[in-house]
Amino acid sequence: MLHLDPSGIDKMLKYENEQRKSQNAPTILSLIPFLFLEHAASEKRLSQETKAEKGRADSRDEADAHNTLRNYLHDFVFIKSSRNEIDQLLNCDWNRNGRLHLHYCRTREGKPIRLTEKEMTPFIALFVEQRQKFSFRPYGQDTLHQQTVHIKRGLFKDYTATVMKVTQTAEGIRLTLSIPVFSNVFSLNLYDCSSADVDVPGGDLDQVFTPYFVQNMEQEFFAILRRKVFRRETPQTQRQDQQRLDECSVFNYLKFDTADRQTHFQALMLLCATLRRDKPAKDTLIRELKAAISHPQVLSTDEEAFVTAILFVATKDGTLRKAAKEYCQTHEVTLQSLLQLMPLIKEIKTR
């Protein structure tokens, strides 16, 4: 893999192969015209792009992969040839006179990067044929989850990937996976991978990742509530929050395997409906949750207190807040959701 000024590539190859033919030497094998960014420059450019995207409502996930990458694919080609032939290319007159500026692309450890057919085949399919939605970034960024999965079909069959994001859709769980490429210099993020695409160590895809999804959604709702309670909203955050709440409101069909998990999720959907000002959904969920906490021993005491706190947010009934506060004062609370919610409900005025 070589870095060069893209101008004159065809002319250089034609000249070099004419020289080789005149010397009865083997010609250089095909140059695959992938243009790619140098690592040091890519980190800077990708960092700048990430900062710019923070000011836009549309996320990288929703961006068209090819258009996103077009800004990064620059100044690189891949050459399929032997190391000796590439060394000859580096030492040819066209390179030594400074017109091409060829040199090896190296890893962070300084070693030239060599790619296998296994690495190149899916890469060609992604960049040239655009068979799958993906994005591209420097490797080593923190992952959202430390869960790994084994890819069992598609372009990256038999690869191991790290989960970057978990998304719930009407069709089920969808994953964003990160796959290191080019000796871990870069990684590709693949979107919309389902249970048909991956094997999850330790269980079924829904069993493993649904708790992640619920936890992430809960933290988003708490952040939106915090902005409202402390009046830290801006027109931009209001639009973004409303869009996210609208997206999450469709998940009320989800069913869970225990009463605690099901009721906890219903409480989150009530919080969502309250923040969206969706009165029909809010009224229905209030009735269901009041019925759930009216039956003793159905829920754990922590979950019952959590539901009570959410009902206060929805109704502004001071007796509900008092009940939740008294519970926290008299019990050793282990439910983190309740502990995070209590400082917020203390700031909400009753009716």
JSON list of C-alpha atoms in Angstrom, two decimals, residues 25-199:
[
{"chain": "A", "resi": 25, "resn": "ALA", "atom": "CA", "xyz": [11.47, -7.76, -16.75]},
{"chain": "A", "resi": 26, "resn": "PRO", "atom": "CA", "xyz": [8.01, -8.66, -15.37]},
{"chain": "A", "resi": 27, "resn": "THR", "atom": "CA", "xyz": [5.52, -5.82, -15.46]},
{"chain": "A", "resi": 28, "resn": "ILE", "atom": "CA", "xyz": [3.95, -4.50, -12.29]},
{"chain": "A", "resi": 29, "resn": "LEU", "atom": "CA", "xyz": [0.66, -6.15, -11.43]},
{"chain": "A", "resi": 30, "resn": "SER", "atom": "CA", "xyz": [-2.58, -4.20, -11.48]},
{"chain": "A", "resi": 31, "resn": "LEU", "atom": "CA", "xyz": [-2.83, -1.04, -9.46]},
{"chain": "A", "resi": 32, "resn": "ILE", "atom": "CA", "xyz": [-6.22, -0.94, -7.76]},
{"chain": "A", "resi": 33, "resn": "PRO", "atom": "CA", "xyz": [-7.28, 2.72, -7.81]},
{"chain": "A", "resi": 34, "resn": "PHE", "atom": "CA", "xyz": [-8.54, 3.09, -4.26]},
{"chain": "A", "resi": 35, "resn": "LEU", "atom": "CA", "xyz": [-7.77, 6.56, -2.99]},
{"chain": "A", "resi": 36, "resn": "PHE", "atom": "CA", "xyz": [-7.22, 6.61, 0.75]},
{"chain": "A", "resi": 37, "resn": "LEU", "atom": "CA", "xyz": [-6.14, 9.07, 3.43]},
{"chain": "A", "resi": 38, "resn": "GLU", "atom": "CA", "xyz": [-2.79, 8.95, 5.17]},
{"chain": "A", "resi": 39, "resn": "HIS", "atom": "CA", "xyz": [-3.14, 7.95, 8.82]},
{"chain": "A", "resi": 40, "resn": "ALA", "atom": "CA", "xyz": [-1.73, 11.07, 10.49]},
{"chain": "A", "resi": 41, "resn": "ALA", "atom": "CA", "xyz": [-3.80, 13.33, 8.26]},
{"chain": "A", "resi": 42, "resn": "SER", "atom": "CA", "xyz": [-6.89, 11.17, 8.57]},
{"chain": "A", "resi": 43, "resn": "GLU", "atom": "CA", "xyz": [-7.02, 11.48, 12.34]},
{"chain": "A", "resi": 44, "resn": "LYS", "atom": "CA", "xyz": [-6.87, 15.27, 12.05]},
{"chain": "A", "resi": 45, "resn": "ARG", "atom": "CA", "xyz": [-9.43, 15.43, 9.27]},
{"chain": "A", "resi": 46, "resn": "LEU", "atom": "CA", "xyz": [-11.76, 12.94, 10.91]},
{"chain": "A", "resi": 47, "resn": "SER", "atom": "CA", "xyz": [-11.49, 14.86, 14.18]},
{"chain": "A", "resi": 48, "resn": "GLN", "atom": "CA", "xyz": [-12.43, 18.07, 12.40]},
{"chain": "A", "resi": 49, "resn": "GLU", "atom": "CA", "xyz": [-15.34, 16.33, 10.69]},
{"chain": "A", "resi": 50, "resn": "THR", "atom": "CA", "xyz": [-16.57, 14.93, 14.00]},
{"chain": "A", "resi": 51, "resn": "LYS", "atom": "CA", "xyz": [-16.52, 18.39, 15.59]},
{"chain": "A", "resi": 52, "resn": "ALA", "atom": "CA", "xyz": [-18.40, 19.83, 12.63]},
{"chain": "A", "resi": 53, "resn": "GLU", "atom": "CA", "xyz": [-21.04, 17.11, 12.85]},
{"chain": "A", "resi": 54, "resn": "LYS", "atom": "CA", "xyz": [-21.77, 17.94, 16.49]},
{"chain": "A", "resi": 55, "resn": "GLY", "atom": "CA", "xyz": [-23.47, 21.10, 15.28]},
{"chain": "A", "resi": 56, "resn": "ARG", "atom": "CA", "xyz": [-25.73, 19.25, 12.87]},
{"chain": "A", "resi": 57, "resn": "ALA", "atom": "CA", "xyz": [-28.90, 17.40, 13.74]},
{"chain": "A", "resi": 58, "resn": "ASP", "atom": "CA", "xyz": [-28.28, 14.48, 11.40]},
{"chain": "A", "resi": 59, "resn": "SER", "atom": "CA", "xyz": [-25.87, 11.88, 12.80]},
{"chain": "A", "resi": 60, "resn": "ARG", "atom": "CA", "xyz": [-23.06, 9.96, 11.13]},
{"chain": "A", "resi": 61, "resn": "ASP", "atom": "CA", "xyz": [-25.24, 6.85, 11.37]},
{"chain": "A", "resi": 62, "resn": "GLU", "atom": "CA", "xyz": [-27.79, 8.45, 9.06]},
{"chain": "A", "resi": 63, "resn": "ALA", "atom": "CA", "xyz": [-25.29, 9.90, 6.60]},
{"chain": "A", "resi": 64, "resn": "ASP", "atom": "CA", "xyz": [-24.83, 8.29, 3.24]},
{"chain": "A", "resi": 65, "resn": "ALA", "atom": "CA", "xyz": [-21.70, 6.19, 3.67]},
{"chain": "A", "resi": 66, "resn": "HIS", "atom": "CA", "xyz": [-20.19, 6.90, 0.26]},
{"chain": "A", "resi": 67, "resn": "ASN", "atom": "CA", "xyz": [-20.65, 10.67, 0.54]},
{"chain": "A", "resi": 68, "resn": "THR", "atom": "CA", "xyz": [-19.23, 10.65, 4.07]},
{"chain": "A", "resi": 69, "resn": "LEU", "atom": "CA", "xyz": [-16.16, 8.73, 3.00]},
{"chain": "A", "resi": 70, "resn": "ARG", "atom": "CA", "xyz": [-15.52, 10.73, -0.12]},
{"chain": "A", "resi": 71, "resn": "ASN", "atom": "CA", "xyz": [-13.92, 13.43, 2.03]},
{"chain": "A", "resi": 72, "resn": "TYR", "atom": "CA", "xyz": [-11.45, 10.91, 3.45]},
{"chain": "A", "resi": 73, "resn": "LEU", "atom": "CA", "xyz": [-10.52, 8.77, 0.44]},
{"chain": "A", "resi": 74, "resn": "HIS", "atom": "CA", "xyz": [-7.58, 10.70, -0.85]},
{"chain": "A", "resi": 75, "resn": "ASP", "atom": "CA", "xyz": [-3.90, 10.12, -1.64]},
{"chain": "A", "resi": 76, "resn": "PHE", "atom": "CA", "xyz": [-3.74, 6.32, -1.32]},
{"chain": "A", "resi": 77, "resn": "VAL", "atom": "CA", "xyz": [-3.61, 3.42, -3.74]},
{"chain": "A", "resi": 78, "resn": "PHE", "atom": "CA", "xyz": [-3.28, -0.31, -3.20]},
{"chain": "A", "resi": 79, "resn": "ILE", "atom": "CA", "xyz": [-0.81, -2.26, -5.33]},
{"chain": "A", "resi": 80, "resn": "LYS", "atom": "CA", "xyz": [-1.00, -6.02, -5.68]},
{"chain": "A", "resi": 81, "resn": "SER", "atom": "CA", "xyz": [2.59, -7.06, -6.20]},
{"chain": "A", "resi": 82, "resn": "SER", "atom": "CA", "xyz": [5.65, -8.53, -4.50]},
{"chain": "A", "resi": 83, "resn": "ARG", "atom": "CA", "xyz": [7.70, -6.59, -1.98]},
{"chain": "A", "resi": 84, "resn": "ASN", "atom": "CA", "xyz": [10.67, -6.60, -4.39]},
{"chain": "A", "resi": 85, "resn": "GLU", "atom": "CA", "xyz": [8.61, -5.11, -7.20]},
{"chain": "A", "resi": 86, "resn": "ILE", "atom": "CA", "xyz": [7.21, -2.42, -4.95]},
{"chain": "A", "resi": 87, "resn": "ASP", "atom": "CA", "xyz": [10.71, -1.61, -3.73]},
{"chain": "A", "resi": 88, "resn": "GLN", "atom": "CA", "xyz": [11.76, -1.21, -7.37]},
{"chain": "A", "resi": 89, "resn": "LEU", "atom": "CA", "xyz": [8.84, 1.10, -7.92]},
{"chain": "A", "resi": 90, "resn": "LEU", "atom": "CA", "xyz": [9.92, 3.18, -4.92]},
{"chain": "A", "resi": 91, "resn": "ASN", "atom": "CA", "xyz": [13.43, 3.44, -6.33]},
{"chain": "A", "resi": 92, "resn": "CYS", "atom": "CA", "xyz": [12.51, 4.23, -9.94]},
{"chain": "A", "resi": 93, "resn": "ASP", "atom": "CA", "xyz": [13.45, 7.56, -11.51]},
{"chain": "A", "resi": 94, "resn": "TRP", "atom": "CA", "xyz": [9.88, 8.81, -11.40]},
{"chain": "A", "resi": 95, "resn": "ASN", "atom": "CA", "xyz": [9.86, 8.50, -7.65]},
{"chain": "A", "resi": 96, "resn": "ARG", "atom": "CA", "xyz": [13.43, 9.61, -6.93]},
{"chain": "A", "resi": 97, "resn": "ASN", "atom": "CA", "xyz": [13.02, 12.84, -8.87]},
{"chain": "A", "resi": 98, "resn": "GLY", "atom": "CA", "xyz": [10.28, 13.89, -6.48]},
{"chain": "A", "resi": 99, "resn": "ARG", "atom": "CA", "xyz": [7.37, 13.99, -8.90]},
{"chain": "A", "resi": 100, "resn": "LEU", "atom": "CA", "xyz": [5.44, 11.15, -7.27]},
{"chain": "A", "resi": 101, "resn": "HIS", "atom": "CA", "xyz": [6.65, 11.11, -3.66]},
{"chain": "A", "resi": 102, "resn": "LEU", "atom": "CA", "xyz": [5.90, 7.42, -3.16]},
{"chain": "A", "resi": 103, "resn": "HIS", "atom": "CA", "xyz": [6.50, 5.83, 0.22]},
{"chain": "A", "resi": 104, "resn": "TYR", "atom": "CA", "xyz": [5.13, 2.94, 2.25]},
{"chain": "A", "resi": 105, "resn": "CYS", "atom": "CA", "xyz": [2.09, 3.48, 4.41]},
{"chain": "A", "resi": 106, "resn": "ARG", "atom": "CA", "xyz": [3.11, 2.22, 7.85]},
{"chain": "A", "resi": 107, "resn": "THR", "atom": "CA", "xyz": [1.44, 1.20, 11.07]},
{"chain": "A", "resi": 108, "resn": "ARG", "atom": "CA", "xyz": [1.85, 3.20, 14.26]},
{"chain": "A", "resi": 109, "resn": "GLU", "atom": "CA", "xyz": [4.76, 0.89, 15.04]},
{"chain": "A", "resi": 110, "resn": "GLY", "atom": "CA", "xyz": [6.47, 1.91, 11.80]},
{"chain": "A", "resi": 111, "resn": "LYS", "atom": "CA", "xyz": [5.95, -1.34, 9.89]},
{"chain": "A", "resi": 112, "resn": "PRO", "atom": "CA", "xyz": [4.74, -1.31, 6.26]},
{"chain": "A", "resi": 113, "resn": "ILE", "atom": "CA", "xyz": [1.13, -2.41, 6.08]},
{"chain": "A", "resi": 114, "resn": "ARG", "atom": "CA", "xyz": [0.49, -5.63, 4.16]},
{"chain": "A", "resi": 115, "resn": "LEU", "atom": "CA", "xyz": [-3.03, -6.72, 3.32]},
{"chain": "A", "resi": 116, "resn": "THR", "atom": "CA", "xyz": [-4.30, -10.24, 2.69]},
{"chain": "A", "resi": 117, "resn": "GLU", "atom": "CA", "xyz": [-6.87, -11.31, 0.12]},
{"chain": "A", "resi": 118, "resn": "LYS", "atom": "CA", "xyz": [-9.26, -11.86, 3.05]},
{"chain": "A", "resi": 119, "resn": "GLU", "atom": "CA", "xyz": [-8.89, -8.20, 4.03]},
{"chain": "A", "resi": 120, "resn": "MET", "atom": "CA", "xyz": [-9.06, -6.82, 0.50]},
{"chain": "A", "resi": 121, "resn": "THR", "atom": "CA", "xyz": [-12.12, -8.75, -0.76]},
{"chain": "A", "resi": 122, "resn": "PRO", "atom": "CA", "xyz": [-14.70, -7.17, 1.60]},
{"chain": "A", "resi": 123, "resn": "PHE", "atom": "CA", "xyz": [-12.90, -3.84, 1.39]},
{"chain": "A", "resi": 124, "resn": "ILE", "atom": "CA", "xyz": [-13.32, -3.78, -2.40]},
{"chain": "A", "resi": 125, "resn": "ALA", "atom": "CA", "xyz": [-16.99, -4.70, -2.02]},
{"chain": "A", "resi": 126, "resn": "LEU", "atom": "CA", "xyz": [-17.50, -1.84, 0.44]},
{"chain": "A", "resi": 127, "resn": "PHE", "atom": "CA", "xyz": [-15.62, 0.94, -1.30]},
{"chain": "A", "resi": 128, "resn": "VAL", "atom": "CA", "xyz": [-16.22, 0.07, -4.94]},
{"chain": "A", "resi": 129, "resn": "GLU", "atom": "CA", "xyz": [-19.51, -1.81, -5.01]},
{"chain": "A", "resi": 130, "resn": "GLN", "atom": "CA", "xyz": [-21.00, -0.21, -1.87]},
{"chain": "A", "resi": 131, "resn": "ARG", "atom": "CA", "xyz": [-22.77, -3.38, -0.81]},
{"chain": "A", "resi": 132, "resn": "GLN", "atom": "CA", "xyz": [-23.23, -2.39, 2.83]},
{"chain": "A", "resi": 133, "resn": "LYS", "atom": "CA", "xyz": [-23.83, 0.76, 4.87]},
{"chain": "A", "resi": 134, "resn": "PHE", "atom": "CA", "xyz": [-20.70, 1.70, 6.77]},
{"chain": "A", "resi": 135, "resn": "SER", "atom": "CA", "xyz": [-18.50, 4.54, 8.01]},
{"chain": "A", "resi": 136, "resn": "PHE", "atom": "CA", "xyz": [-14.81, 4.85, 8.58]},
{"chain": "A", "resi": 137, "resn": "ARG", "atom": "CA", "xyz": [-12.74, 6.23, 11.47]},
{"chain": "A", "resi": 138, "resn": "PRO", "atom": "CA", "xyz": [-9.39, 5.93, 13.25]},
{"chain": "A", "resi": 139, "resn": "TYR", "atom": "CA", "xyz": [-9.18, 2.76, 15.30]},
{"chain": "A", "resi": 140, "resn": "GLY", "atom": "CA", "xyz": [-9.02, 2.89, 19.07]},
{"chain": "A", "resi": 141, "resn": "GLN", "atom": "CA", "xyz": [-11.99, 5.08, 19.91]},
{"chain": "A", "resi": 142, "resn": "ASP", "atom": "CA", "xyz": [-13.93, 3.91, 22.97]},
{"chain": "A", "resi": 143, "resn": "THR", "atom": "CA", "xyz": [-16.69, 1.45, 22.25]},
{"chain": "A", "resi": 144, "resn": "LEU", "atom": "CA", "xyz": [-20.13, 1.80, 23.73]},
{"chain": "A", "resi": 145, "resn": "HIS", "atom": "CA", "xyz": [-20.17, -1.83, 24.80]},
{"chain": "A", "resi": 146, "resn": "GLN", "atom": "CA", "xyz": [-17.30, -4.24, 25.38]},
{"chain": "A", "resi": 147, "resn": "GLN", "atom": "CA", "xyz": [-19.39, -7.06, 23.91]},
{"chain": "A", "resi": 148, "resn": "THR", "atom": "CA", "xyz": [-17.90, -8.86, 20.90]},
{"chain": "A", "resi": 149, "resn": "VAL", "atom": "CA", "xyz": [-19.79, -10.82, 18.27]},
{"chain": "A", "resi": 150, "resn": "HIS", "atom": "CA", "xyz": [-18.80, -13.31, 15.59]},
{"chain": "A", "resi": 151, "resn": "ILE", "atom": "CA", "xyz": [-19.93, -12.39, 12.09]},
{"chain": "A", "resi": 152, "resn": "LYS", "atom": "CA", "xyz": [-21.43, -15.45, 10.42]},
{"chain": "A", "resi": 153, "resn": "ARG", "atom": "CA", "xyz": [-22.38, -14.20, 6.95]},
{"chain": "A", "resi": 154, "resn": "GLY", "atom": "CA", "xyz": [-21.85, -11.36, 4.51]},
{"chain": "A", "resi": 155, "resn": "LEU", "atom": "CA", "xyz": [-18.73, -9.46, 3.52]},
{"chain": "A", "resi": 156, "resn": "PHE", "atom": "CA", "xyz": [-16.94, -10.00, 6.84]},
{"chain": "A", "resi": 157, "resn": "LYS", "atom": "CA", "xyz": [-17.89, -13.59, 7.53]},
{"chain": "A", "resi": 158, "resn": "ASP", "atom": "CA", "xyz": [-15.71, -15.19, 10.27]},
{"chain": "A", "resi": 159, "resn": "TYR", "atom": "CA", "xyz": [-14.48, -11.80, 11.54]},
{"chain": "A", "resi": 160, "resn": "THR", "atom": "CA", "xyz": [-14.83, -10.83, 15.20]},
{"chain": "A", "resi": 161, "resn": "ALA", "atom": "CA", "xyz": [-16.30, -7.36, 15.76]},
{"chain": "A", "resi": 162, "resn": "THR", "atom": "CA", "xyz": [-16.96, -5.09, 18.73]},
{"chain": "A", "resi": 163, "resn": "VAL", "atom": "CA", "xyz": [-20.42, -3.65, 19.34]},
{"chain": "A", "resi": 164, "resn": "MET", "atom": "CA", "xyz": [-20.45, 0.15, 18.99]},
{"chain": "A", "resi": 165, "resn": "LYS", "atom": "CA", "xyz": [-24.18, 0.81, 19.26]},
{"chain": "A", "resi": 166, "resn": "VAL", "atom": "CA", "xyz": [-27.42, -1.05, 19.93]},
{"chain": "A", "resi": 167, "resn": "THR", "atom": "CA", "xyz": [-30.63, 0.12, 18.24]},
{"chain": "A", "resi": 168, "resn": "GLN", "atom": "CA", "xyz": [-34.14, -1.28, 18.70]},
{"chain": "A", "resi": 169, "resn": "THR", "atom": "CA", "xyz": [-36.41, -1.25, 15.65]},
{"chain": "A", "resi": 170, "resn": "ALA", "atom": "CA", "xyz": [-39.85, -2.67, 14.91]},
{"chain": "A", "resi": 171, "resn": "GLU", "atom": "CA", "xyz": [-38.06, -5.64, 13.33]},
{"chain": "A", "resi": 172, "resn": "GLY", "atom": "CA", "xyz": [-35.84, -6.24, 16.38]},
{"chain": "A", "resi": 173, "resn": "ILE", "atom": "CA", "xyz": [-32.32, -5.44, 17.56]},
{"chain": "A", "resi": 174, "resn": "ARG", "atom": "CA", "xyz": [-29.88, -3.81, 15.16]},
{"chain": "A", "resi": 175, "resn": "LEU", "atom": "CA", "xyz": [-26.16, -3.45, 15.88]},
{"chain": "A", "resi": 176, "resn": "THR", "atom": "CA", "xyz": [-23.41, -1.10, 14.76]},
{"chain": "A", "resi": 177, "resn": "LEU", "atom": "CA", "xyz": [-20.21, -3.15, 14.67]},
{"chain": "A", "resi": 178, "resn": "SER", "atom": "CA", "xyz": [-16.60, -1.98, 14.59]},
{"chain": "A", "resi": 179, "resn": "ILE", "atom": "CA", "xyz": [-14.07, -4.08, 12.68]},
{"chain": "A", "resi": 180, "resn": "PRO", "atom": "CA", "xyz": [-10.37, -3.16, 12.82]},
{"chain": "A", "resi": 181, "resn": "VAL", "atom": "CA", "xyz": [-8.70, -2.99, 9.41]},
{"chain": "A", "resi": 182, "resn": "PHE", "atom": "CA", "xyz": [-5.20, -2.27, 8.09]},
{"chain": "A", "resi": 183, "resn": "SER", "atom": "CA", "xyz": [-3.27, -3.50, 11.14]},
{"chain": "A", "resi": 184, "resn": "ASN", "atom": "CA", "xyz": [-5.64, -1.67, 13.49]},
{"chain": "A", "resi": 185, "resn": "VAL", "atom": "CA", "xyz": [-4.82, 1.71, 11.97]},
{"chain": "A", "resi": 186, "resn": "PHE", "atom": "CA", "xyz": [-8.48, 2.24, 11.02]},
{"chain": "A", "resi": 187, "resn": "SER", "atom": "CA", "xyz": [-11.81, 0.61, 11.73]},
{"chain": "A", "resi": 188, "resn": "LEU", "atom": "CA", "xyz": [-14.98, 0.19, 9.71]},
{"chain": "A", "resi": 189, "resn": "ASN", "atom": "CA", "xyz": [-18.35, 0.63, 11.38]},
{"chain": "A", "resi": 190, "resn": "LEU", "atom": "CA", "xyz": [-20.99, -1.64, 9.84]},
{"chain": "A", "resi": 191, "resn": "TYR", "atom": "CA", "xyz": [-24.64, -0.73, 10.41]},
{"chain": "A", "resi": 192, "resn": "ASP", "atom": "CA", "xyz": [-27.88, -2.70, 10.65]},
{"chain": "A", "resi": 193, "resn": "CYS", "atom": "CA", "xyz": [-26.47, -6.11, 11.59]},
{"chain": "A", "resi": 194, "resn": "SER", "atom": "CA", "xyz": [-29.12, -8.49, 12.95]},
{"chain": "A", "resi": 195, "resn": "SER", "atom": "CA", "xyz": [-29.25, -11.95, 14.51]},
{"chain": "A", "resi": 196, "resn": "ALA", "atom": "CA", "xyz": [-29.04, -13.41, 11.02]},
{"chain": "A", "resi": 197, "resn": "ASP", "atom": "CA", "xyz": [-25.63, -11.78, 10.60]},
{"chain": "A", "resi": 198, "resn": "VAL", "atom": "CA", "xyz": [-23.93, -12.40, 13.94]},
{"chain": "A", "resi": 199, "resn": "ASP", "atom": "CA", "xyz": [-23.48, -14.95, 16.72]}
]
